[in-house]
Structure formats: structure tokens, C-alpha cells
């Protein structure tokens, strides 16, 4: 009984912290640290759909070492140039950029009237195609981050597809954010369109976040009008399969973000995220193993945030075992922000070392403010 309560608390706490982090990401402006090597050659790809030759694409590095920047930062040339200058010459070889953020706003230019760009409110990156090309010229592998089922913008336009209260009105979490029901198939096509537009602009990889059912809010007054009584992990598996099928004939690389504790929890944590159901459909799985998002006493650690090596090592070792024949698909998000402890360069590098000691080679750093710890960015295996 105690274990069940602890798991429930862990899930809720991790969600609160993660939601706070991505909320900050939408409003904070940056001074960061980043890099790029020289090797990868850009190749021209044909559009998914009818298309003429358009964007260029780089192959996935054998070891991805990435940072994340928000669409707001990407839209501000002076800030993004500052970040690129500060990371130049470090071990970073990949950059993740918001295409559709946690609020549902889309940052890329598109001529498709069904894609909602009018609500971007200042974080629209009108020169995204040129920016991606510039990053390619510098040798960076570029990943487009697409937040999926948490989408207040789409829920406002299509309330019939949203997670609902029992009275039929749109359900919202404690932050006032609405979700789309995982099984709402018309929304699936919307996500695919965004992914294809992003790939056409030159993004090398599509990274899908918020691929889950909601957890933070009044869970007693919640209804899933499309999923109904289907098991949550099965509902998500069906969407995974649909995405895989839609991009199967392209060269687009697909990745998905999972809560960190999905590596050690053998259920779906009541959010539908089940590692074994995702592995067949994605090129990479990115567990968000931020030590600050683990509850006190997890795995015997009084304050997991103060023990970054232990948290990441244990989590990724378990993921490695569960991934069985495809452990190379694992590429965790690591913490580079202060929460639960003040994160020094040594603490950031301790997480990287834990990844390497787990038999893995790739990682991405998450900082909601896009400020990265300069002293940690040269730590490569």
C-alpha cells in the first residue's frame, strides 16, 4: 500500500515540476551555451507529399549531445546568435527547437490554413527555414519538438475532441491548460501535418512531447469521450502505430519523450506511457530523468535532486535492460536547471557520466530558461 501511494505521489510531483519548467520556457529569455562540429553533410530530401526539393537534412550523429531552445528564443535573432556563439567549440552537436509548444502554439511558417499559427503571440519564427539551414551549415543536427496532446489552442477550436468534464465542458488542469483526448483521430492528422511541414522545412528529427494522458487536475471529474474505456497504454500504442505508418516512407527520424520514472515503473503510470509499446514505433525514446522530478526517498535517496549520478544511472540501466535488443534507441533528457538543488557543472556532468556508464552515448540537456552550464558542455565520451 505504501509503495502504491509513493508511486502516485511521484507521478504527480514529477508532473508539477515538469509543467512548471515548460511553462517557464515559454516566457524566459536566454543567455546560453552551445556548439557544433564540422562533419555531417547536408543532403536534399523530397517533400513528404507532393513536393519539390526543399529543405536539407543531416544524418543522426552516432552520439547526440543536444540542447533545447524555445520558439520565443528562436524568434529573437540576437538571443539565438548569442547562444550559438557561446556554444561554439563545445561537445554539443544537436539543437532542439519548439515547433508546437506546451500551449499549442505553432512557431513555423506554413501555407496550410488548417494549422493554427495566428495565436503564436510573438513566438512565431518567420525565418525558421533559414535558421535551420544556418544550423546545418554550422554542422548541427536539428530536432523539431512537437508538444502533442496538451493543446489549449486546438481544444478551444475543437472542444468536441478535448478531454472533458462529466458535464461535457472542456476539462482543464490546475494551470488552466486543456488536453486533447489521445484517441481523437481527427487530431492525429493535425499532428501529422505539423510533422510533415516541419520535416519539409529541414528539421532532421521530429521529437514528440506530451504524448500522454493528463494527470494534474480534478481527476474525479474527467471524461475521455474518444478513448472511453480503452486501456490508456493501448490508446497511445494505436497513436504510435499511426504516426509510424504516416512517416514510414519518409526519411524523417521520430523520437518521443517519456516521464523519467517510466524506465523503472513497469505499468503505464496511469498516463499511458509504457516503454515497450513505444520502442517498435520510434527511432529514439527520450526519458526525462531529471533528478529533481523524483520524490524524496525514491530508491533510498533522501533528496534525489542532490544525487544526479545515482538517479540517472539507475533509471537508464533499467531502461537499457527493458529496451533489450534496441538499447541504442535510448537518449535521455538531463537536468540543467536549479530545482531541488543548485546545479553545478559537476552535477550536470555527473548525469552525462551516468549515461555513459549505463552503456549509452546520447543525451539532451533541458533548461527552461535556455541557460546552459558552460563548464559542462565539453563532457563527451
Short mmCIF file of C-alpha atoms in Angstrom, two decimals:
data_model
loop_
_atom_site.label_atom_id
_atom_site.label_comp_id
_atom_site.label_asym_id
_atom_site.label_seq_id
_atom_site.Cartn_x
_atom_site.Cartn_y
_atom_site.Cartn_z
CA UNK A 1 0.00 0.00 0.00
CA UNK A 2 2.84 2.33 0.90
CA UNK A 3 4.51 1.61 -2.42
CA UNK A 4 1.34 2.44 -4.35
CA UNK A 5 0.97 5.75 -2.54
CA UNK A 6 4.62 6.57 -3.18
CA UNK A 7 4.27 5.86 -6.91
CA UNK A 8 1.15 8.00 -7.12
CA UNK A 9 2.88 10.86 -5.33
CA UNK A 10 5.96 10.51 -7.52
CA UNK A 11 3.93 10.76 -10.71
CA UNK A 12 2.07 13.84 -9.50
CA UNK A 13 5.17 15.61 -8.20
CA UNK A 14 7.18 14.97 -11.33
CA UNK A 15 4.36 16.32 -13.48
CA UNK A 16 4.09 19.51 -11.38
CA UNK A 17 7.80 20.21 -11.71
CA UNK A 18 7.92 19.40 -15.41
CA UNK A 19 4.87 21.55 -16.15
CA UNK A 20 6.48 24.43 -14.28
CA UNK A 21 9.66 24.01 -16.30
CA UNK A 22 7.99 24.11 -19.70
CA UNK A 23 5.77 26.99 -18.64
CA UNK A 24 8.89 28.97 -17.80
CA UNK A 25 10.34 28.04 -21.17
CA UNK A 26 7.63 29.99 -22.94
CA UNK A 27 8.45 33.27 -21.24
CA UNK A 28 12.08 33.32 -20.16
CA UNK A 29 14.69 34.95 -22.36
CA UNK A 30 18.12 33.44 -22.67
CA UNK A 31 21.80 33.70 -22.41
CA UNK A 32 23.01 30.21 -23.11
CA UNK A 33 25.86 27.95 -24.05
CA UNK A 34 26.08 25.73 -27.22
CA UNK A 35 28.26 24.17 -30.14
CA UNK A 36 28.76 22.36 -33.44
CA UNK A 37 31.27 20.08 -35.14
CA UNK A 38 32.09 20.07 -38.83
CA UNK A 39 31.43 16.58 -40.04
CA UNK A 40 27.87 15.91 -41.21
CA UNK A 41 26.94 16.63 -44.82
CA UNK A 42 23.55 18.02 -45.67
CA UNK A 43 21.51 16.10 -48.22
CA UNK A 44 18.45 17.23 -50.15
CA UNK A 45 15.23 15.36 -49.49
CA UNK A 46 11.95 15.42 -51.37
CA UNK A 47 8.91 16.85 -49.60
CA UNK A 48 6.55 14.46 -47.89
CA UNK A 49 3.58 14.84 -50.11
CA UNK A 50 3.76 16.50 -53.48
CA UNK A 51 6.89 18.20 -53.39
CA UNK A 52 9.71 19.85 -54.93
CA UNK A 53 13.16 19.67 -53.40
CA UNK A 54 13.19 21.95 -50.41
CA UNK A 55 14.93 21.51 -47.06
CA UNK A 56 18.25 19.86 -46.37
CA UNK A 57 18.75 17.13 -43.80
CA UNK A 58 21.68 15.84 -41.81
CA UNK A 59 22.14 12.24 -40.68
CA UNK A 60 21.69 11.49 -36.99
CA UNK A 61 25.02 11.73 -35.13
CA UNK A 62 26.22 8.47 -33.65
CA UNK A 63 26.13 10.22 -30.27
CA UNK A 64 23.62 13.07 -29.96
CA UNK A 65 24.60 15.77 -27.46
CA UNK A 66 21.90 18.40 -27.57
CA UNK A 67 20.40 21.49 -26.01
CA UNK A 68 16.86 22.87 -26.22
CA UNK A 69 15.72 26.35 -27.22
CA UNK A 70 12.20 27.73 -27.12
CA UNK A 71 10.38 29.17 -30.11
CA UNK A 72 10.49 32.56 -28.38
CA UNK A 73 14.28 32.43 -28.26
CA UNK A 74 14.46 31.11 -31.83
CA UNK A 75 12.37 34.08 -32.97
CA UNK A 76 14.83 36.57 -31.43
CA UNK A 77 17.89 36.70 -33.68
CA UNK A 78 20.18 38.49 -31.26
CA UNK A 79 19.47 36.00 -28.48
CA UNK A 80 19.79 32.89 -30.63
CA UNK A 81 23.03 34.19 -32.13
CA UNK A 82 24.37 34.76 -28.63
CA UNK A 83 23.58 31.15 -27.75
CA UNK A 84 25.24 29.84 -30.90
CA UNK A 85 28.35 31.86 -30.20
CA UNK A 86 28.54 30.69 -26.61
CA UNK A 87 28.23 27.02 -27.51
CA UNK A 88 30.64 27.16 -30.40
CA UNK A 89 33.51 24.73 -29.92
CA UNK A 90 31.83 22.61 -27.25
CA UNK A 91 30.66 18.99 -27.47
CA UNK A 92 27.11 19.99 -28.41
CA UNK A 93 26.17 18.75 -31.87
CA UNK A 94 22.36 18.96 -31.84
CA UNK A 95 19.71 21.59 -31.15
CA UNK A 96 16.05 21.00 -30.25
CA UNK A 97 13.63 23.81 -31.20
CA UNK A 98 9.94 24.19 -30.35
CA UNK A 99 7.69 23.76 -33.37
CA UNK A 100 4.50 23.42 -31.32
CA UNK A 101 4.97 24.32 -27.68
CA UNK A 102 3.21 23.32 -24.46
CA UNK A 103 0.49 25.93 -25.11
CA UNK A 104 -0.41 24.55 -28.55
CA UNK A 105 1.08 27.49 -30.45
CA UNK A 106 2.87 26.72 -33.70
CA UNK A 107 6.10 28.57 -34.47
CA UNK A 108 6.78 27.63 -38.10
CA UNK A 109 5.57 29.42 -41.24
CA UNK A 110 3.04 27.42 -43.25
CA UNK A 111 0.55 27.99 -46.04
CA UNK A 112 -1.79 25.33 -44.66
CA UNK A 113 -4.91 27.15 -43.37
CA UNK A 114 -5.73 24.26 -41.03
CA UNK A 115 -2.59 24.84 -38.98
CA UNK A 116 -3.13 27.42 -36.26
CA UNK A 117 -0.34 29.98 -36.43
CA UNK A 118 -2.31 33.16 -35.76
CA UNK A 119 -2.13 32.59 -31.99
CA UNK A 120 1.67 32.43 -31.77
CA UNK A 121 1.76 35.81 -29.98
CA UNK A 122 5.33 36.86 -30.68
CA UNK A 123 6.94 33.42 -30.71
CA UNK A 124 6.42 32.83 -34.41
CA UNK A 125 9.75 32.13 -36.14
CA UNK A 126 9.15 33.57 -39.60
CA UNK A 127 12.65 32.66 -40.79
CA UNK A 128 12.63 29.14 -39.33
CA UNK A 129 13.65 27.54 -42.64
CA UNK A 130 16.63 29.87 -42.93
CA UNK A 131 17.54 29.34 -39.27
CA UNK A 132 17.52 25.56 -39.67
CA UNK A 133 19.68 25.90 -42.80
CA UNK A 134 22.10 28.10 -40.87
CA UNK A 135 22.35 25.48 -38.13
CA UNK A 136 23.03 22.82 -40.75
CA UNK A 137 25.81 24.95 -42.19
CA UNK A 138 27.38 25.03 -38.74
CA UNK A 139 27.10 21.25 -38.50
CA UNK A 140 24.20 21.00 -36.08
CA UNK A 141 21.62 18.21 -36.22
CA UNK A 142 18.25 19.95 -35.78
CA UNK A 143 15.30 18.44 -33.92
CA UNK A 144 11.78 19.88 -34.03
CA UNK A 145 9.89 19.48 -30.74
CA UNK A 146 6.15 19.00 -31.12
CA UNK A 147 4.07 19.04 -27.94
CA UNK A 148 1.12 16.81 -28.72
CA UNK A 149 -1.94 16.21 -26.51
CA UNK A 150 -1.62 19.22 -24.20
CA UNK A 151 -3.04 21.78 -26.61
CA UNK A 152 -5.28 24.59 -25.30
CA UNK A 153 -5.34 26.30 -28.72
CA UNK A 154 -6.75 23.28 -30.54
CA UNK A 155 -9.10 22.41 -27.68
CA UNK A 156 -10.63 25.88 -27.90
CA UNK A 157 -11.27 25.44 -31.62
CA UNK A 158 -12.42 21.82 -31.35
CA UNK A 159 -13.89 21.24 -27.87
CA UNK A 160 -15.55 18.04 -29.09
CA UNK A 161 -12.07 16.47 -29.38
CA UNK A 162 -10.86 17.64 -25.98
CA UNK A 163 -10.70 15.84 -22.67
CA UNK A 164 -13.95 16.82 -20.99
CA UNK A 165 -15.60 17.20 -17.64
CA UNK A 166 -18.51 14.90 -16.93
CA UNK A 167 -20.91 17.70 -17.91
CA UNK A 168 -19.35 17.83 -21.40
CA UNK A 169 -17.40 21.07 -20.97
CA UNK A 170 -13.65 21.20 -21.61
CA UNK A 171 -11.57 19.85 -18.73
CA UNK A 172 -8.50 21.86 -17.70
CA UNK A 173 -5.62 21.08 -15.41
CA UNK A 174 -4.55 23.19 -12.44
CA UNK A 175 -2.66 25.54 -14.76
CA UNK A 176 -5.79 26.09 -16.85
CA UNK A 177 -4.41 24.06 -19.76
CA UNK A 178 -6.62 21.80 -21.86
CA UNK A 179 -5.78 18.42 -23.39
CA UNK A 180 -6.97 16.62 -26.49
CA UNK A 181 -8.23 13.08 -25.95
CA UNK A 182 -5.50 10.66 -27.06
CA UNK A 183 -7.96 8.68 -29.21
CA UNK A 184 -9.38 11.71 -31.07
CA UNK A 185 -8.35 10.60 -34.55
CA UNK A 186 -9.06 13.91 -36.36
CA UNK A 187 -6.35 15.43 -34.16
CA UNK A 188 -3.90 12.74 -35.24
CA UNK A 189 -3.97 14.11 -38.78
CA UNK A 190 -3.30 17.61 -37.43
CA UNK A 191 -0.16 16.38 -35.67
CA UNK A 192 0.99 14.54 -38.79
CA UNK A 193 0.55 17.73 -40.85
CA UNK A 194 2.70 19.68 -38.40
CA UNK A 195 5.33 16.96 -38.51
CA UNK A 196 5.43 16.92 -42.30
CA UNK A 197 5.60 20.71 -42.52
CA UNK A 198 8.49 20.64 -40.03
CA UNK A 199 10.37 17.98 -41.95
CA UNK A 200 9.87 19.93 -45.17
CA UNK A 201 11.47 22.98 -43.54
CA UNK A 202 14.60 20.94 -42.89
CA UNK A 203 14.19 19.56 -39.38
CA UNK A 204 16.16 16.32 -39.26
CA UNK A 205 14.14 14.73 -36.48
CA UNK A 206 10.65 15.14 -35.06
CA UNK A 207 10.51 14.91 -31.28
CA UNK A 208 7.03 14.35 -29.81
CA UNK A 209 6.39 15.54 -26.26
CA UNK A 210 3.25 15.49 -24.07
CA UNK A 211 2.45 12.08 -25.51
CA UNK A 212 0.28 11.11 -22.57
CA UNK A 213 -2.98 11.42 -20.74
CA UNK A 214 -3.31 14.30 -18.24
CA UNK A 215 -2.53 13.84 -14.55
CA UNK A 216 -2.68 17.26 -12.93
CA UNK A 217 -6.19 18.41 -12.11
CA UNK A 218 -9.54 17.17 -10.89
CA UNK A 219 -9.23 13.54 -11.93
CA UNK A 220 -12.63 12.72 -10.43
CA UNK A 221 -14.39 15.00 -12.89
CA UNK A 222 -12.73 13.87 -16.11
CA UNK A 223 -14.05 12.11 -19.19
CA UNK A 224 -12.34 10.79 -22.31
CA UNK A 225 -15.07 10.89 -24.99
CA UNK A 226 -12.95 9.18 -27.63
CA UNK A 227 -10.86 6.77 -25.57
CA UNK A 228 -13.82 5.72 -23.40
CA UNK A 229 -12.90 2.51 -21.55
CA UNK A 230 -9.88 1.58 -23.66
CA UNK A 231 -6.73 0.91 -21.67
CA UNK A 232 -4.61 4.07 -21.75
CA UNK A 233 -1.41 2.41 -22.87
CA UNK A 234 -3.30 0.73 -25.72
CA UNK A 235 -4.81 4.06 -26.81
CA UNK A 236 -1.32 5.55 -27.01
CA UNK A 237 0.06 2.48 -28.76
CA UNK A 238 -2.51 2.95 -31.51
CA UNK A 239 -1.40 6.55 -31.99
CA UNK A 240 2.26 5.48 -32.02
CA UNK A 241 1.43 3.00 -34.76
CA UNK A 242 -0.43 5.63 -36.77
CA UNK A 243 2.49 8.08 -36.59
CA UNK A 244 4.92 5.37 -37.60
CA UNK A 245 2.79 4.45 -40.61
CA UNK A 246 2.40 8.07 -41.75
CA UNK A 247 6.16 8.69 -41.75
CA UNK A 248 7.31 5.20 -42.70
CA UNK A 249 8.05 6.05 -46.33
CA UNK A 250 9.99 9.20 -45.47
CA UNK A 251 13.45 9.57 -44.02
CA UNK A 252 12.12 11.55 -41.06
CA UNK A 253 13.58 10.41 -37.74
CA UNK A 254 10.97 10.11 -34.96
CA UNK A 255 11.52 10.36 -31.21
CA UNK A 256 9.22 10.57 -28.20
CA UNK A 257 9.62 12.00 -24.68
CA UNK A 258 8.59 9.89 -21.69
CA UNK A 259 8.41 10.63 -17.97
CA UNK A 260 11.63 9.56 -16.28
CA UNK A 261 10.04 7.02 -13.97
CA UNK A 262 8.62 5.06 -16.90
CA UNK A 263 12.07 3.46 -17.05
CA UNK A 264 11.58 1.85 -13.64
CA UNK A 265 7.79 1.58 -13.37
CA UNK A 266 6.52 -1.50 -15.17
CA UNK A 267 2.99 -0.12 -15.58
CA UNK A 268 1.86 2.91 -17.58
CA UNK A 269 1.74 5.24 -14.54
CA UNK A 270 -1.91 5.95 -15.43
CA UNK A 271 -0.77 8.26 -18.24
CA UNK A 272 -0.47 5.62 -20.97
CA UNK A 273 3.32 5.74 -21.27
CA UNK A 274 4.62 2.18 -21.47
CA UNK A 275 8.19 1.82 -22.72
CA UNK A 276 7.73 -1.49 -24.50
CA UNK A 277 4.78 -0.13 -26.51
CA UNK A 278 6.82 2.82 -27.81
CA UNK A 279 10.05 1.06 -28.79
CA UNK A 280 8.78 -0.55 -32.03
CA UNK A 281 7.44 2.73 -33.43
CA UNK A 282 10.13 5.33 -32.71
CA UNK A 283 13.77 5.69 -33.65
CA UNK A 284 14.56 7.14 -30.22
CA UNK A 285 12.94 7.26 -26.78
CA UNK A 286 13.85 10.21 -24.53
CA UNK A 287 13.12 9.56 -20.83
CA UNK A 288 13.09 12.84 -18.87
CA UNK A 289 15.23 11.60 -16.00
CA UNK A 290 15.52 14.95 -14.21
CA UNK A 291 16.65 14.10 -10.65
CA UNK A 292 14.55 16.95 -9.22
CA UNK A 293 11.40 15.27 -10.50
CA UNK A 294 11.81 12.18 -8.33
CA UNK A 295 10.13 12.18 -4.90
CA UNK A 296 12.01 12.19 -1.58
CA UNK A 297 13.25 8.73 -0.56
CA UNK A 298 13.00 7.39 -4.11
CA UNK A 299 15.34 4.42 -4.34
CA UNK A 300 16.60 5.24 -0.85
CA UNK A 301 17.71 8.79 -1.72
CA UNK A 302 16.56 11.47 0.74
CA UNK A 303 16.85 14.15 -1.95
CA UNK A 304 17.18 12.68 -5.46
CA UNK A 305 17.94 16.13 -6.89
CA UNK A 306 21.17 16.18 -4.88
CA UNK A 307 22.19 12.78 -6.30
CA UNK A 308 22.14 13.22 -10.08
CA UNK A 309 24.52 10.37 -10.91
CA UNK A 310 22.63 7.81 -8.87
CA UNK A 311 19.21 8.78 -10.27
CA UNK A 312 20.25 8.80 -13.91
CA UNK A 313 22.43 5.69 -13.66
CA UNK A 314 19.71 3.59 -12.03
CA UNK A 315 17.00 4.86 -14.37
CA UNK A 316 18.95 4.36 -17.57
CA UNK A 317 20.30 0.96 -16.55
CA UNK A 318 16.73 -0.21 -16.07
CA UNK A 319 15.72 1.31 -19.40
CA UNK A 320 18.69 -0.39 -21.06
CA UNK A 321 17.58 -3.77 -19.75
CA UNK A 322 13.98 -3.21 -20.84
CA UNK A 323 14.96 -1.99 -24.30
CA UNK A 324 16.55 -5.40 -24.77
CA UNK A 325 17.79 -5.64 -28.36
CA UNK A 326 17.43 -1.90 -29.10
CA UNK A 327 19.10 0.00 -26.22
CA UNK A 328 20.65 2.38 -28.77
CA UNK A 329 17.17 3.92 -29.06
CA UNK A 330 17.52 5.44 -25.58
CA UNK A 331 18.52 9.11 -25.41
CA UNK A 332 17.60 10.78 -22.10
CA UNK A 333 16.84 14.37 -21.28
CA UNK A 334 19.12 15.58 -18.47
CA UNK A 335 18.67 18.40 -15.97
CA UNK A 336 20.49 21.71 -16.38
CA UNK A 337 18.36 23.92 -14.15
CA UNK A 338 18.10 24.60 -10.42
CA UNK A 339 15.31 22.68 -8.75
CA UNK A 340 15.73 20.66 -5.58
CA UNK A 341 19.42 21.61 -5.62
CA UNK A 342 21.70 24.19 -7.20
CA UNK A 343 23.05 22.53 -10.32
CA UNK A 344 26.76 22.99 -10.85
CA UNK A 345 28.84 21.88 -13.82
CA UNK A 346 29.90 18.81 -11.83
CA UNK A 347 26.26 17.85 -11.24
CA UNK A 348 25.37 18.23 -14.90
CA UNK A 349 28.43 16.20 -15.91
CA UNK A 350 27.57 13.56 -13.31
CA UNK A 351 24.38 12.88 -15.26
CA UNK A 352 26.31 12.60 -18.51
CA UNK A 353 28.74 10.17 -16.88
CA UNK A 354 25.79 8.13 -15.63
CA UNK A 355 24.51 7.87 -19.20
CA UNK A 356 27.91 6.68 -20.42
CA UNK A 357 28.29 4.26 -17.51
CA UNK A 358 24.90 2.80 -18.41
CA UNK A 359 26.25 1.80 -21.82
CA UNK A 360 24.64 4.70 -23.71
CA UNK A 361 26.18 7.57 -25.63
CA UNK A 362 23.49 10.20 -26.29
CA UNK A 363 21.78 12.83 -24.15
CA UNK A 364 19.99 16.18 -24.39
CA UNK A 365 20.07 18.99 -21.84
CA UNK A 366 16.85 20.63 -20.70
CA UNK A 367 16.88 24.17 -19.38
CA UNK A 368 13.55 26.05 -19.45
CA UNK A 369 15.42 29.36 -19.47
CA UNK A 370 17.79 28.11 -22.18
CA UNK A 371 20.75 28.99 -19.96
CA UNK A 372 23.25 26.16 -20.05
CA UNK A 373 26.18 25.46 -17.75
CA UNK A 374 29.26 26.31 -19.81
CA UNK A 375 31.61 24.16 -17.76
CA UNK A 376 29.64 21.01 -18.57
CA UNK A 377 29.31 21.31 -22.33
CA UNK A 378 32.63 19.74 -23.26
CA UNK A 379 31.96 16.46 -21.47
CA UNK A 380 31.76 13.90 -24.27
CA UNK A 381 32.52 10.21 -24.18
#
